[in-house]
Amino acid sequence: METVVNPLATPVVRQRIESIDIIRALAVMAILLVNMGDYYANASPGHRPAPTASAVDSWSARLVDLLVLDKFHFIFAFLFGVSATILFGNMTRRGKFWAPYLRRMAILLVFGLANLVLLRAPDVLAVYALNGAVLALLFRAPQRILLTVGLVVALAGNLGTTAIALANHYGGAGIGQNSWLAAGVVVQSFGHTVLGCWAFRAGLLTDDARVPAVRKLFAVTGVATIALWAWTLSLTDADLAHVLEGNLAVVPALAYLSGLVLLLRSARLRAALRPLQSYGRMALTSYLTHAILGVALVGALASTRTIPTSVLLLLCLPIWVVQLVFSHLWLKRFAYGPFEWLWRAGTYWARP
């Protein structure tokens, strides 16, 4: 993998970065654990959430909140910023950027709206498309600007809503959620995308010289994550715990991300996880098809029976297996996943 790292320029990448594909695969797979609850709520009579009929169900739901909720959405958005930055470097090397790039974001917007409207599935693609279009204005910005914008947009809404939740719980403040804070939470994924752009340009994912910085980030966020988990597990107010686990998800998300970057420097571990690379290379197809499969499977079962939370989460396993086998077989024959092929064809107005 050949890269050129410059704090004021975008690296040019001439072949795929295996570890990024693997991390992206893990993020998309984990997001399914969160989305299954929405699939069930949409399919069940009266749009009821999955019931917690036993202690296993209660702990299953709590562990998803603790370990997964919003953590992998952060990683997915972060890696979208990485991919957009790589695309910018490669497109500008070819001499064309704005027209194909904006077409690419427009096509992603169509995919996201189709997912949202036709499947009634929770969707991030439409938001990412808009984020990517705005991110294009920052591709040549200095690193300090990227870092500042990324941190402010990513954290402002979350920290504001967290402060209100704590004031209401511990002080009985009775403060309502301000509209600007709610909007901040909605657009926080743009901050995550900007941070991905910043981190890739800084070489944190690819440059050997940056490994000590990544280790420090992992150490700090790892300790903070353990403290956060201990705090939320000690709370008896499940609603407050849910708010904290979602709003402060950036802390464990950074621990996961930096830890995976360090672990995947091992050739042995990369080889063990290489089957996930096909899934990550087809991230768009994987994301859309887990909505298709999830809605179909959960919808068929929910129409005849009640599905408790723990069983609902177990239904992720057959979906993952089908997707992993499909992505492996597909990429043995073709260079791109089916939706990736359409996306690339529309981007460049040419048959890939």
Short mmCIF file of N, CA, C and O in Angstrom, two decimals, residues 31-44 47-50 69 73 119-123 294-295 298 312:
data_model
loop_
_atom_site.label_atom_id
_atom_site.label_comp_id
_atom_site.label_asym_id
_atom_site.label_seq_id
_atom_site.Cartn_x
_atom_site.Cartn_y
_atom_site.Cartn_z
N ILE A 31 -23.89 -2.93 13.78
CA ILE A 31 -25.04 -2.04 13.63
C ILE A 31 -26.33 -2.86 13.50
O ILE A 31 -27.40 -2.44 13.94
N LEU A 32 -26.23 -4.05 12.91
CA LEU A 32 -27.40 -4.91 12.79
C LEU A 32 -28.00 -5.24 14.16
O LEU A 32 -29.22 -5.35 14.31
N LEU A 33 -27.15 -5.41 15.17
CA LEU A 33 -27.64 -5.72 16.52
C LEU A 33 -28.57 -4.62 17.05
O LEU A 33 -29.53 -4.90 17.77
N VAL A 34 -28.25 -3.39 16.71
CA VAL A 34 -29.09 -2.26 17.15
C VAL A 34 -30.34 -2.16 16.28
O VAL A 34 -31.45 -1.93 16.77
N ASN A 35 -30.17 -2.36 14.97
CA ASN A 35 -31.29 -2.16 14.04
C ASN A 35 -32.37 -3.23 14.16
O ASN A 35 -33.52 -2.99 13.80
N MET A 36 -32.01 -4.42 14.66
CA MET A 36 -33.00 -5.50 14.74
C MET A 36 -34.21 -5.09 15.58
O MET A 36 -35.34 -5.48 15.30
N GLY A 37 -33.97 -4.29 16.62
CA GLY A 37 -35.07 -3.82 17.44
C GLY A 37 -36.03 -2.95 16.65
O GLY A 37 -37.25 -3.02 16.82
N ASP A 38 -35.49 -2.12 15.74
CA ASP A 38 -36.35 -1.28 14.91
C ASP A 38 -37.11 -2.11 13.89
O ASP A 38 -38.28 -1.82 13.60
N TYR A 39 -36.46 -3.12 13.32
CA TYR A 39 -37.16 -4.00 12.38
C TYR A 39 -38.36 -4.66 13.07
O TYR A 39 -39.44 -4.75 12.50
N TYR A 40 -38.13 -5.10 14.30
CA TYR A 40 -39.22 -5.77 15.03
C TYR A 40 -40.34 -4.77 15.36
O TYR A 40 -41.52 -5.09 15.21
N ALA A 41 -39.96 -3.59 15.83
CA ALA A 41 -40.98 -2.60 16.19
C ALA A 41 -41.84 -2.23 15.00
O ALA A 41 -43.06 -2.06 15.12
N ASN A 42 -41.22 -2.11 13.81
CA ASN A 42 -41.98 -1.76 12.61
C ASN A 42 -42.90 -2.90 12.17
O ASN A 42 -43.96 -2.67 11.60
N ALA A 43 -42.48 -4.15 12.44
CA ALA A 43 -43.24 -5.30 11.96
C ALA A 43 -44.29 -5.79 12.95
O ALA A 43 -45.25 -6.44 12.56
N SER A 44 -44.12 -5.48 14.23
CA SER A 44 -45.02 -6.03 15.25
C SER A 44 -46.34 -5.25 15.28
O SER A 44 -46.37 -4.05 14.97
N HIS A 47 -46.62 -1.64 16.67
CA HIS A 47 -45.24 -1.15 16.68
C HIS A 47 -44.65 -1.16 18.09
O HIS A 47 -44.17 -0.16 18.62
N ARG A 48 -44.71 -2.31 18.70
CA ARG A 48 -44.19 -2.47 20.06
C ARG A 48 -42.71 -2.87 20.02
O ARG A 48 -42.29 -3.59 19.12
N PRO A 49 -41.93 -2.43 21.00
CA PRO A 49 -40.53 -2.89 21.07
C PRO A 49 -40.47 -4.35 21.46
O PRO A 49 -41.43 -4.92 21.99
N ALA A 50 -39.32 -4.97 21.21
CA ALA A 50 -39.13 -6.38 21.57
C ALA A 50 -39.26 -6.52 23.09
O ALA A 50 -38.68 -5.74 23.85
N LEU A 69 -24.42 0.26 21.25
CA LEU A 69 -25.24 1.43 20.92
C LEU A 69 -24.40 2.65 20.57
O LEU A 69 -23.64 3.16 21.40
N HIS A 73 -21.82 3.07 15.05
CA HIS A 73 -22.25 4.14 14.16
C HIS A 73 -21.14 5.19 14.06
O HIS A 73 -20.91 5.75 12.98
N LEU A 119 -38.15 0.13 2.73
CA LEU A 119 -38.01 -0.91 3.74
C LEU A 119 -38.45 -0.44 5.13
O LEU A 119 -38.56 -1.26 6.05
N ARG A 120 -38.65 0.86 5.27
CA ARG A 120 -38.93 1.44 6.60
C ARG A 120 -37.86 1.01 7.61
O ARG A 120 -38.13 0.73 8.77
N ALA A 121 -36.63 0.95 7.12
CA ALA A 121 -35.50 0.53 7.95
C ALA A 121 -34.74 1.75 8.44
O ALA A 121 -34.68 2.76 7.75
N PRO A 122 -34.17 1.69 9.64
CA PRO A 122 -33.31 2.80 10.10
C PRO A 122 -32.17 2.98 9.12
O PRO A 122 -31.59 2.02 8.62
N ASP A 123 -31.85 4.23 8.81
CA ASP A 123 -30.87 4.49 7.75
C ASP A 123 -29.89 5.58 8.15
O ASP A 123 -30.26 6.55 8.82
N GLY A 294 -33.09 -8.55 7.26
CA GLY A 294 -33.62 -8.35 8.61
C GLY A 294 -35.11 -8.05 8.59
O GLY A 294 -35.88 -8.62 9.37
N VAL A 295 -35.53 -7.15 7.69
CA VAL A 295 -36.95 -6.81 7.60
C VAL A 295 -37.76 -8.04 7.19
O VAL A 295 -38.84 -8.31 7.74
N VAL A 298 -37.52 -10.85 10.24
CA VAL A 298 -38.25 -10.42 11.44
C VAL A 298 -39.72 -10.21 11.13
O VAL A 298 -40.60 -10.56 11.92
N LEU A 312 -34.34 -12.23 19.28
CA LEU A 312 -34.20 -11.27 18.19
C LEU A 312 -32.72 -11.05 17.85
O LEU A 312 -32.34 -10.99 16.67
#
